[in-house]
Amino acid sequence: MCSGILIVGFITMAITHEVYFDWRAILGGGAWAFGNTLSMPVISLIGIGLGILTWSSANLVFGYIWGRIGAFGLPKEEVANEYFSIAGVLLAVVALILFFFIKPTLNDDKKDDDEEYAQFNQKHGLIQADEPGDDRFRIDEYPSTAELPWLTNTSFFHSIHKLTENMLFSRLLGIGMALLSGLFYSVSLVPFQLWNSDLKAKDPNGHPNTLVYCFSQFAGIYIVSTGIFTFYCLVVRPPRMNVAATLPSYLAGVLWAIAAAGWMLSTGKLGFTVGYPISAVGPLIVTSLWSVLWFREIRGARNLGLLAIAFVFIGVSILFLVLSNPPEHHHDSSHSHSSHHTE
């Protein structure tokens, strides 16, 4: 996935005809990479629907907070209507709480899928499975964990695995990891916004080209993701890889990077208190449709009712956030921040 993201970074560099790299992007890209790494176990524990709904909502709320309080060196963003602003974020929190009460229907019977996947890999000579569902690359030349003493103590991970067999613990762990993932995602664009603010401070009337920063952000994601993958390959011997998902993952990276460029553009223009939360709503809508219509993880009158109510809260939340900081006020506020930095 990160390879697809990096390719889009090179394309943006070609479009802008400018080679630029900001070291701070490694921090932003790293935060996104860690959040993305957590997403896999989250989906395994609570499903794609509830997982993405949770971390996207957390991402929305945390991103708004960073802009309002001026965290991480960001310029503190003022709003025209404080009441609308507070009401908007509180409604988003209520929607996030409602998501916790949705009980997804996960697919427990994966035997057919495992057999089909194993047959695909064996047909193409990718693995030598001992039994259906063994989705590992089996390469005999790999050293076992016995040859790596610092990795032989797996009792902690085994204990965690046993605990996940408890449905309540599994659900709480999945929600907790989703919230942490949302936290990582929310800080991933902080370096970009700092860069954007620095340019506006130097030239209040200027309009920074967001595409210039895309390569820095995407290269940061690639660097940290490669480090995480290398560590995984050292820990899990042999590493488990879903070969059939390689091309879809690459294409997903390309699509995500295109969307991320738009996210950076909206955040740069409208700030963390308006642009960032609005952009965070997109994944909520798309994921819900996939989860309800295709994966059918969220089903039943109760769950669908909770989802509908949560979406109403999210919609009203975004409306309040937009009304709290209309475009003309944001324009004036940007100039005041720029003049303050110049002084």
mmCIF file of C-alpha atoms in Angstrom:
data_model
loop_
_atom_site.group_PDB
_atom_site.id
_atom_site.type_symbol
_atom_site.label_atom_id
_atom_site.label_comp_id
_atom_site.label_asym_id
_atom_site.label_seq_id
_atom_site.Cartn_x
_atom_site.Cartn_y
_atom_site.Cartn_z
ATOM 1 C CA MET A 1 0.000 0.000 0.000
ATOM 2 C CA CYS A 2 2.762 2.443 0.897
ATOM 3 C CA SER A 3 4.383 1.785 -2.508
ATOM 4 C CA GLY A 4 1.210 2.956 -4.232
ATOM 5 C CA ILE A 5 1.200 6.022 -1.967
ATOM 6 C CA LEU A 6 4.827 6.846 -2.835
ATOM 7 C CA ILE A 7 4.146 6.572 -6.580
ATOM 8 C CA VAL A 8 1.477 9.266 -6.255
ATOM 9 C CA GLY A 9 4.064 11.356 -4.383
ATOM 10 C CA PHE A 10 6.411 11.141 -7.381
ATOM 11 C CA ILE A 11 3.533 12.087 -9.698
ATOM 12 C CA THR A 12 2.762 15.213 -7.633
ATOM 13 C CA MET A 13 6.445 16.113 -7.777
ATOM 14 C CA ALA A 14 6.342 15.838 -11.569
ATOM 15 C CA ILE A 15 3.195 17.986 -11.714
ATOM 16 C CA THR A 16 4.656 20.780 -9.554
ATOM 17 C CA HIS A 17 8.149 20.611 -11.143
ATOM 18 C CA GLU A 18 9.547 21.135 -7.654
ATOM 19 C CA VAL A 19 11.656 18.764 -5.572
ATOM 20 C CA TYR A 20 10.959 19.419 -1.898
ATOM 21 C CA PHE A 21 11.315 17.386 1.280
ATOM 22 C CA ASP A 22 10.453 18.459 4.834
ATOM 23 C CA TRP A 23 11.994 16.264 7.534
ATOM 24 C CA ARG A 24 8.951 16.879 9.737
ATOM 25 C CA ALA A 25 6.912 14.867 7.248
ATOM 26 C CA ILE A 26 8.639 11.737 8.540
ATOM 27 C CA LEU A 27 6.891 12.368 11.856
ATOM 28 C CA GLY A 28 3.539 12.942 10.164
ATOM 29 C CA GLY A 29 3.972 9.976 7.844
ATOM 30 C CA GLY A 30 5.137 7.865 10.770
ATOM 31 C CA ALA A 31 2.035 8.727 12.774
ATOM 32 C CA TRP A 32 -0.151 7.674 9.847
ATOM 33 C CA ALA A 33 1.849 4.466 9.374
ATOM 34 C CA PHE A 34 1.384 3.474 13.021
ATOM 35 C CA GLY A 35 -2.328 4.234 12.816
ATOM 36 C CA ASN A 36 -2.586 2.154 9.651
ATOM 37 C CA THR A 37 -0.697 -0.721 11.303
ATOM 38 C CA LEU A 38 -3.245 -0.766 14.120
ATOM 39 C CA SER A 39 -6.115 -0.864 11.623
ATOM 40 C CA MET A 40 -5.565 -4.527 10.721
ATOM 41 C CA PRO A 41 -6.043 -5.967 14.230
ATOM 42 C CA VAL A 42 -8.905 -3.512 14.789
ATOM 43 C CA ILE A 43 -10.776 -4.846 11.750
ATOM 44 C CA SER A 44 -10.055 -8.404 12.892
ATOM 45 C CA LEU A 45 -11.449 -7.694 16.368
ATOM 46 C CA ILE A 46 -14.525 -5.527 15.675
ATOM 47 C CA GLY A 47 -14.989 -5.541 11.902
ATOM 48 C CA ILE A 48 -14.322 -3.017 9.161
ATOM 49 C CA GLY A 49 -17.540 -1.085 9.706
ATOM 50 C CA LEU A 50 -17.317 -0.385 13.428
ATOM 51 C CA GLY A 51 -13.526 -0.116 13.236
ATOM 52 C CA ILE A 52 -13.397 2.644 10.636
ATOM 53 C CA LEU A 53 -16.425 4.402 12.103
ATOM 54 C CA THR A 54 -14.631 4.546 15.463
ATOM 55 C CA TRP A 55 -11.212 5.693 14.327
ATOM 56 C CA SER A 56 -12.631 8.174 11.802
ATOM 57 C CA SER A 57 -14.820 9.769 14.474
ATOM 58 C CA ALA A 58 -11.884 9.883 16.896
ATOM 59 C CA ASN A 59 -9.772 11.374 14.110
ATOM 60 C CA LEU A 60 -12.426 14.060 13.556
ATOM 61 C CA VAL A 61 -12.639 15.000 17.237
ATOM 62 C CA PHE A 62 -8.890 14.962 17.930
ATOM 63 C CA GLY A 63 -8.122 16.944 14.760
ATOM 64 C CA TYR A 64 -10.623 19.597 15.791
ATOM 65 C CA ILE A 65 -9.093 19.808 19.279
ATOM 66 C CA TRP A 66 -5.533 20.277 17.949
ATOM 67 C CA GLY A 67 -6.678 23.248 15.871
ATOM 68 C CA ARG A 68 -8.703 24.871 18.659
ATOM 69 C CA ILE A 69 -6.048 24.664 21.363
ATOM 70 C CA GLY A 70 -3.067 25.230 19.072
ATOM 71 C CA ALA A 71 -1.383 21.941 19.941
ATOM 72 C CA PHE A 72 2.084 20.908 18.651
ATOM 73 C CA GLY A 73 2.966 24.483 17.769
ATOM 74 C CA LEU A 74 -0.047 24.995 15.497
ATOM 75 C CA PRO A 75 -1.528 28.496 15.396
ATOM 76 C CA LYS A 76 -4.611 28.593 17.615
ATOM 77 C CA GLU A 77 -7.625 28.875 15.349
ATOM 78 C CA GLU A 78 -10.370 31.318 16.296
ATOM 79 C CA VAL A 79 -14.001 30.790 15.350
ATOM 80 C CA ALA A 80 -16.808 33.287 14.777
ATOM 81 C CA ASN A 81 -19.360 31.422 16.891
ATOM 82 C CA GLU A 82 -17.991 29.609 19.931
ATOM 83 C CA TYR A 83 -21.335 27.993 20.771
ATOM 84 C CA PHE A 84 -21.725 26.387 17.342
ATOM 85 C CA SER A 85 -18.132 25.190 17.533
ATOM 86 C CA ILE A 86 -18.559 23.512 20.933
ATOM 87 C CA ALA A 87 -21.946 22.057 19.970
ATOM 88 C CA GLY A 88 -20.433 20.602 16.789
ATOM 89 C CA VAL A 89 -17.651 18.732 18.540
ATOM 90 C CA LEU A 90 -19.970 17.526 21.339
ATOM 91 C CA LEU A 91 -22.386 16.069 18.775
ATOM 92 C CA ALA A 92 -19.465 14.260 17.148
ATOM 93 C CA VAL A 93 -18.517 12.811 20.549
ATOM 94 C CA VAL A 94 -22.118 11.633 21.067
ATOM 95 C CA ALA A 95 -22.026 9.920 17.661
ATOM 96 C CA LEU A 96 -18.731 8.261 18.624
ATOM 97 C CA ILE A 97 -20.325 6.951 21.836
ATOM 98 C CA LEU A 98 -23.291 5.579 19.854
ATOM 99 C CA PHE A 99 -20.901 3.604 17.650
ATOM 100 C CA PHE A 100 -19.745 1.712 20.757
ATOM 101 C CA PHE A 101 -23.227 0.217 21.146
ATOM 102 C CA ILE A 102 -23.329 -1.161 17.603
ATOM 103 C CA LYS A 103 -22.653 -4.891 17.641
ATOM 104 C CA PRO A 104 -21.206 -5.998 14.306
ATOM 105 C CA THR A 105 -21.924 -9.455 12.932
ATOM 106 C CA LEU A 106 -18.486 -10.813 12.080
ATOM 107 C CA ASN A 107 -17.979 -13.773 9.774
ATOM 108 C CA ASP A 108 -17.010 -16.632 12.053
ATOM 109 C CA ASP A 109 -17.196 -19.314 9.374
ATOM 110 C CA LYS A 110 -14.134 -18.616 7.232
ATOM 111 C CA LYS A 111 -13.417 -22.192 6.187
ATOM 112 C CA ASP A 112 -14.551 -21.748 2.582
ATOM 113 C CA ASP A 113 -12.583 -18.526 2.182
ATOM 114 C CA ASP A 114 -9.477 -20.115 3.701
ATOM 115 C CA GLU A 115 -9.673 -23.130 1.409
ATOM 116 C CA GLU A 116 -10.111 -20.943 -1.673
ATOM 117 C CA TYR A 117 -7.187 -18.755 -0.610
ATOM 118 C CA ALA A 118 -4.941 -21.767 0.085
ATOM 119 C CA GLN A 119 -5.783 -23.300 -3.302
ATOM 120 C CA PHE A 120 -4.928 -20.022 -5.036
ATOM 121 C CA ASN A 121 -1.501 -19.837 -3.379
ATOM 122 C CA GLN A 122 -0.698 -23.512 -3.935
ATOM 123 C CA LYS A 123 -1.739 -23.287 -7.594
ATOM 124 C CA HIS A 124 0.739 -20.471 -8.139
ATOM 125 C CA GLY A 125 3.470 -22.151 -6.110
ATOM 126 C CA LEU A 126 3.505 -19.482 -3.451
ATOM 127 C CA ILE A 127 3.218 -21.666 -0.366
ATOM 128 C CA GLN A 128 3.263 -25.255 0.717
ATOM 129 C CA ALA A 129 0.335 -25.371 3.076
ATOM 130 C CA ASP A 130 0.031 -28.144 5.618
ATOM 131 C CA GLU A 131 -3.697 -27.582 5.820
ATOM 132 C CA PRO A 132 -6.360 -25.326 4.279
ATOM 133 C CA GLY A 133 -6.118 -21.807 5.577
ATOM 134 C CA ASP A 134 -2.360 -21.800 6.150
ATOM 135 C CA ASP A 135 -1.632 -18.459 4.500
ATOM 136 C CA ARG A 136 2.098 -18.309 5.148
ATOM 137 C CA PHE A 137 5.054 -18.093 2.855
ATOM 138 C CA ARG A 138 6.958 -21.169 3.935
ATOM 139 C CA ILE A 139 10.638 -20.725 3.128
ATOM 140 C CA ASP A 140 12.829 -23.331 4.800
ATOM 141 C CA GLU A 141 15.931 -21.165 4.639
ATOM 142 C CA TYR A 142 14.414 -18.675 7.096
ATOM 143 C CA PRO A 143 15.877 -18.941 10.604
ATOM 144 C CA SER A 144 13.442 -19.993 13.293
ATOM 145 C CA THR A 145 12.771 -17.910 16.365
ATOM 146 C CA ALA A 146 15.027 -20.324 18.250
ATOM 147 C CA GLU A 147 17.950 -18.700 16.431
ATOM 148 C CA LEU A 148 16.781 -15.286 17.670
ATOM 149 C CA PRO A 149 16.834 -15.524 21.490
ATOM 150 C CA TRP A 150 15.483 -12.016 21.981
ATOM 151 C CA LEU A 151 12.309 -13.057 20.180
ATOM 152 C CA THR A 152 11.682 -16.451 21.777
ATOM 153 C CA ASN A 153 9.565 -15.222 24.687
ATOM 154 C CA THR A 154 6.096 -15.179 23.129
ATOM 155 C CA SER A 155 4.159 -15.854 26.324
ATOM 156 C CA PHE A 156 2.928 -12.262 26.467
ATOM 157 C CA PHE A 157 1.547 -12.373 22.913
ATOM 158 C CA HIS A 158 0.086 -15.825 23.538
ATOM 159 C CA SER A 159 -1.699 -14.501 26.620
ATOM 160 C CA ILE A 160 -3.137 -11.590 24.646
ATOM 161 C CA HIS A 161 -4.325 -13.991 21.955
ATOM 162 C CA LYS A 162 -6.097 -16.140 24.531
ATOM 163 C CA LEU A 163 -7.768 -13.087 26.044
ATOM 164 C CA THR A 164 -9.166 -12.062 22.652
ATOM 165 C CA GLU A 165 -11.241 -15.241 22.716
ATOM 166 C CA ASN A 166 -13.381 -13.438 25.292
ATOM 167 C CA MET A 167 -15.913 -11.415 23.285
ATOM 168 C CA LEU A 168 -16.106 -8.521 25.772
ATOM 169 C CA PHE A 169 -12.327 -8.185 26.030
ATOM 170 C CA SER A 170 -11.988 -8.518 22.259
ATOM 171 C CA ARG A 171 -14.542 -5.740 21.720
ATOM 172 C CA LEU A 172 -12.977 -3.394 24.272
ATOM 173 C CA LEU A 173 -9.493 -4.057 22.913
ATOM 174 C CA GLY A 174 -10.668 -3.399 19.359
ATOM 175 C CA ILE A 175 -12.374 -0.127 20.299
ATOM 176 C CA GLY A 176 -9.363 0.985 22.339
ATOM 177 C CA MET A 177 -6.991 0.283 19.449
ATOM 178 C CA ALA A 178 -9.355 2.073 17.047
ATOM 179 C CA LEU A 179 -9.304 5.169 19.275
ATOM 180 C CA LEU A 180 -5.497 5.023 19.385
ATOM 181 C CA SER A 181 -5.423 4.642 15.609
ATOM 182 C CA GLY A 182 -7.647 7.721 15.276
ATOM 183 C CA LEU A 183 -5.256 9.624 17.539
ATOM 184 C CA PHE A 184 -2.302 8.731 15.305
ATOM 185 C CA TYR A 185 -4.239 9.715 12.189
ATOM 186 C CA SER A 186 -5.213 13.063 13.702
ATOM 187 C CA VAL A 187 -1.606 14.178 14.199
ATOM 188 C CA SER A 188 -0.407 12.944 10.798
ATOM 189 C CA LEU A 189 -1.159 16.277 9.082
ATOM 190 C CA VAL A 190 0.255 18.465 11.859
ATOM 191 C CA PRO A 191 3.663 18.839 10.111
ATOM 192 C CA PHE A 192 1.890 19.812 6.893
ATOM 193 C CA GLN A 193 -0.170 22.444 8.685
ATOM 194 C CA LEU A 194 2.982 23.807 10.374
ATOM 195 C CA TRP A 195 4.629 24.089 6.954
ATOM 196 C CA ASN A 196 1.525 25.772 5.579
ATOM 197 C CA SER A 197 1.434 28.246 8.488
ATOM 198 C CA ASP A 198 5.135 29.059 8.062
ATOM 199 C CA LEU A 199 4.626 29.945 4.405
ATOM 200 C CA LYS A 200 1.587 32.086 5.161
ATOM 201 C CA ALA A 201 3.542 33.901 7.864
ATOM 202 C CA LYS A 202 6.268 34.763 5.355
ATOM 203 C CA ASP A 203 3.795 35.773 2.652
ATOM 204 C CA PRO A 204 0.306 36.598 4.029
ATOM 205 C CA ASN A 205 -1.072 37.124 0.527
ATOM 206 C CA GLY A 206 0.471 33.968 -0.876
ATOM 207 C CA HIS A 207 -1.253 30.678 -1.621
ATOM 208 C CA PRO A 208 1.001 27.682 -0.782
ATOM 209 C CA ASN A 209 0.796 24.874 -3.342
ATOM 210 C CA THR A 210 -0.356 21.854 -1.343
ATOM 211 C CA LEU A 211 0.922 19.401 -3.951
ATOM 212 C CA VAL A 212 4.499 20.492 -3.197
ATOM 213 C CA TYR A 213 4.241 18.925 0.258
ATOM 214 C CA CYS A 214 2.617 15.676 -0.883
ATOM 215 C CA PHE A 215 5.903 13.970 -1.725
ATOM 216 C CA SER A 216 7.312 14.747 1.731
ATOM 217 C CA GLN A 217 4.235 13.319 3.460
ATOM 218 C CA PHE A 218 4.046 10.224 1.283
ATOM 219 C CA ALA A 219 7.796 9.569 1.499
ATOM 220 C CA GLY A 220 7.516 9.762 5.294
ATOM 221 C CA ILE A 221 4.751 7.141 5.176
ATOM 222 C CA TYR A 222 6.899 4.896 2.973
ATOM 223 C CA ILE A 223 9.991 5.182 5.171
ATOM 224 C CA VAL A 224 8.231 4.377 8.453
ATOM 225 C CA SER A 225 5.996 1.690 6.908
ATOM 226 C CA THR A 226 9.089 -0.038 5.529
ATOM 227 C CA GLY A 227 10.632 0.019 9.006
ATOM 228 C CA ILE A 228 7.480 -1.467 10.551
ATOM 229 C CA PHE A 229 7.345 -4.184 7.882
ATOM 230 C CA THR A 230 11.029 -5.046 8.411
ATOM 231 C CA PHE A 231 10.442 -5.399 12.147
ATOM 232 C CA TYR A 232 7.410 -7.606 11.466
ATOM 233 C CA CYS A 233 9.481 -9.879 9.215
ATOM 234 C CA LEU A 234 12.027 -10.278 12.006
ATOM 235 C CA VAL A 235 9.414 -11.084 14.638
ATOM 236 C CA VAL A 236 7.134 -13.414 12.674
ATOM 237 C CA ARG A 237 9.147 -16.291 11.224
ATOM 238 C CA PRO A 238 8.234 -16.989 8.526
ATOM 239 C CA PRO A 239 6.208 -13.823 7.825
ATOM 240 C CA ARG A 240 2.547 -14.297 6.963
ATOM 241 C CA MET A 241 1.570 -12.551 3.762
ATOM 242 C CA ASN A 242 -1.665 -12.465 1.825
ATOM 243 C CA VAL A 243 -0.328 -12.656 -1.716
ATOM 244 C CA ALA A 244 -3.757 -12.319 -3.310
ATOM 245 C CA ALA A 245 -4.167 -8.909 -1.635
ATOM 246 C CA THR A 246 -0.940 -7.415 -3.049
ATOM 247 C CA LEU A 247 -2.416 -5.689 -6.112
ATOM 248 C CA PRO A 248 -5.582 -4.489 -4.313
ATOM 249 C CA SER A 249 -3.377 -3.059 -1.550
ATOM 250 C CA TYR A 250 -1.250 -1.218 -4.082
ATOM 251 C CA LEU A 251 -4.313 0.232 -5.805
ATOM 252 C CA ALA A 252 -5.780 1.160 -2.410
ATOM 253 C CA GLY A 253 -2.581 3.082 -1.685
ATOM 254 C CA VAL A 254 -2.928 5.032 -4.948
ATOM 255 C CA LEU A 255 -6.559 5.894 -4.219
ATOM 256 C CA TRP A 256 -5.782 6.838 -0.617
ATOM 257 C CA ALA A 257 -2.928 9.135 -1.695
ATOM 258 C CA ILE A 258 -5.173 10.977 -4.180
ATOM 259 C CA ALA A 259 -7.761 11.458 -1.419
ATOM 260 C CA ALA A 260 -5.051 12.514 1.046
ATOM 261 C CA ALA A 261 -3.915 15.256 -1.340
ATOM 262 C CA GLY A 262 -7.471 16.604 -1.295
ATOM 263 C CA TRP A 263 -7.559 16.300 2.492
ATOM 264 C CA MET A 264 -4.367 18.331 2.763
ATOM 265 C CA LEU A 265 -5.804 20.940 0.405
ATOM 266 C CA SER A 266 -8.999 21.344 2.450
ATOM 267 C CA THR A 267 -7.091 21.447 5.745
ATOM 268 C CA GLY A 268 -4.657 24.018 4.377
ATOM 269 C CA LYS A 269 -7.502 26.245 3.151
ATOM 270 C CA LEU A 270 -10.023 25.820 5.980
ATOM 271 C CA GLY A 271 -7.856 24.767 8.944
ATOM 272 C CA PHE A 272 -8.120 21.976 11.482
ATOM 273 C CA THR A 273 -11.371 23.219 13.006
ATOM 274 C CA VAL A 274 -13.408 23.109 9.762
ATOM 275 C CA GLY A 275 -11.567 21.555 6.820
ATOM 276 C CA TYR A 276 -10.134 18.604 8.717
ATOM 277 C CA PRO A 277 -13.397 17.422 10.377
ATOM 278 C CA ILE A 278 -15.364 17.743 7.131
ATOM 279 C CA SER A 279 -12.809 15.618 5.281
ATOM 280 C CA ALA A 280 -12.925 13.026 8.062
ATOM 281 C CA VAL A 281 -16.630 12.443 7.376
ATOM 282 C CA GLY A 282 -15.991 10.944 3.931
ATOM 283 C CA PRO A 283 -14.576 7.639 5.225
ATOM 284 C CA LEU A 284 -17.489 7.367 7.661
ATOM 285 C CA ILE A 285 -20.066 7.484 4.882
ATOM 286 C CA VAL A 286 -18.244 5.193 2.448
ATOM 287 C CA THR A 287 -17.363 2.626 5.121
ATOM 288 C CA SER A 288 -20.910 2.480 6.415
ATOM 289 C CA LEU A 289 -22.230 1.756 2.938
ATOM 290 C CA TRP A 290 -19.692 -1.042 2.437
ATOM 291 C CA SER A 291 -20.352 -2.493 5.867
ATOM 292 C CA VAL A 292 -24.144 -2.461 5.512
ATOM 293 C CA LEU A 293 -24.624 -3.275 1.828
ATOM 294 C CA TRP A 294 -21.662 -5.518 0.998
ATOM 295 C CA PHE A 295 -20.014 -7.054 4.077
ATOM 296 C CA ARG A 296 -23.301 -6.999 5.998
ATOM 297 C CA GLU A 297 -21.442 -6.606 9.298
ATOM 298 C CA ILE A 298 -23.946 -4.045 10.573
ATOM 299 C CA ARG A 299 -27.414 -5.560 10.404
ATOM 300 C CA GLY A 300 -30.587 -5.746 12.444
ATOM 301 C CA ALA A 301 -33.059 -3.001 13.295
ATOM 302 C CA ARG A 302 -31.260 -2.004 16.500
ATOM 303 C CA ASN A 303 -27.807 -1.637 14.928
ATOM 304 C CA LEU A 304 -29.085 0.101 11.816
ATOM 305 C CA GLY A 305 -31.154 2.437 13.984
ATOM 306 C CA LEU A 306 -28.111 3.367 16.080
ATOM 307 C CA LEU A 307 -26.077 3.898 12.920
ATOM 308 C CA ALA A 308 -28.762 6.176 11.456
ATOM 309 C CA ILE A 309 -29.004 8.238 14.651
ATOM 310 C CA ALA A 310 -25.204 8.524 14.846
ATOM 311 C CA PHE A 311 -25.126 9.738 11.255
ATOM 312 C CA VAL A 312 -27.706 12.407 12.023
ATOM 313 C CA PHE A 313 -25.491 13.610 14.886
ATOM 314 C CA ILE A 314 -22.449 13.600 12.587
ATOM 315 C CA GLY A 315 -24.319 15.566 9.917
ATOM 316 C CA VAL A 316 -25.547 18.203 12.364
ATOM 317 C CA SER A 317 -22.066 18.291 13.912
ATOM 318 C CA ILE A 318 -20.472 19.163 10.582
ATOM 319 C CA LEU A 319 -23.166 21.779 9.915
ATOM 320 C CA PHE A 320 -22.437 23.476 13.245
ATOM 321 C CA LEU A 321 -18.676 23.379 12.631
ATOM 322 C CA VAL A 322 -19.097 25.011 9.225
ATOM 323 C CA LEU A 323 -21.442 27.684 10.608
ATOM 324 C CA SER A 324 -19.055 28.338 13.498
ATOM 325 C CA ASN A 325 -16.384 29.531 11.107
ATOM 326 C CA PRO A 326 -17.853 30.801 7.797
ATOM 327 C CA PRO A 327 -15.463 31.375 4.856
ATOM 328 C CA GLU A 328 -15.332 35.158 5.227
ATOM 329 C CA HIS A 329 -14.368 34.886 8.892
ATOM 330 C CA HIS A 330 -11.769 32.250 8.121
ATOM 331 C CA HIS A 331 -10.248 34.557 5.508
ATOM 332 C CA ASP A 332 -10.020 37.426 7.976
ATOM 333 C CA SER A 333 -8.684 35.131 10.688
ATOM 334 C CA SER A 334 -5.949 33.826 8.390
ATOM 335 C CA HIS A 335 -4.767 37.356 7.704
ATOM 336 C CA SER A 336 -4.733 38.220 11.393
ATOM 337 C CA HIS A 337 -2.669 35.118 12.201
ATOM 338 C CA SER A 338 -0.281 35.932 9.372
ATOM 339 C CA SER A 339 0.223 39.513 10.506
ATOM 340 C CA HIS A 340 0.732 38.293 14.072
ATOM 341 C CA HIS A 341 3.456 35.883 12.954
ATOM 342 C CA THR A 342 5.085 38.602 10.845
ATOM 343 C CA GLU A 343 5.281 40.918 13.808
#
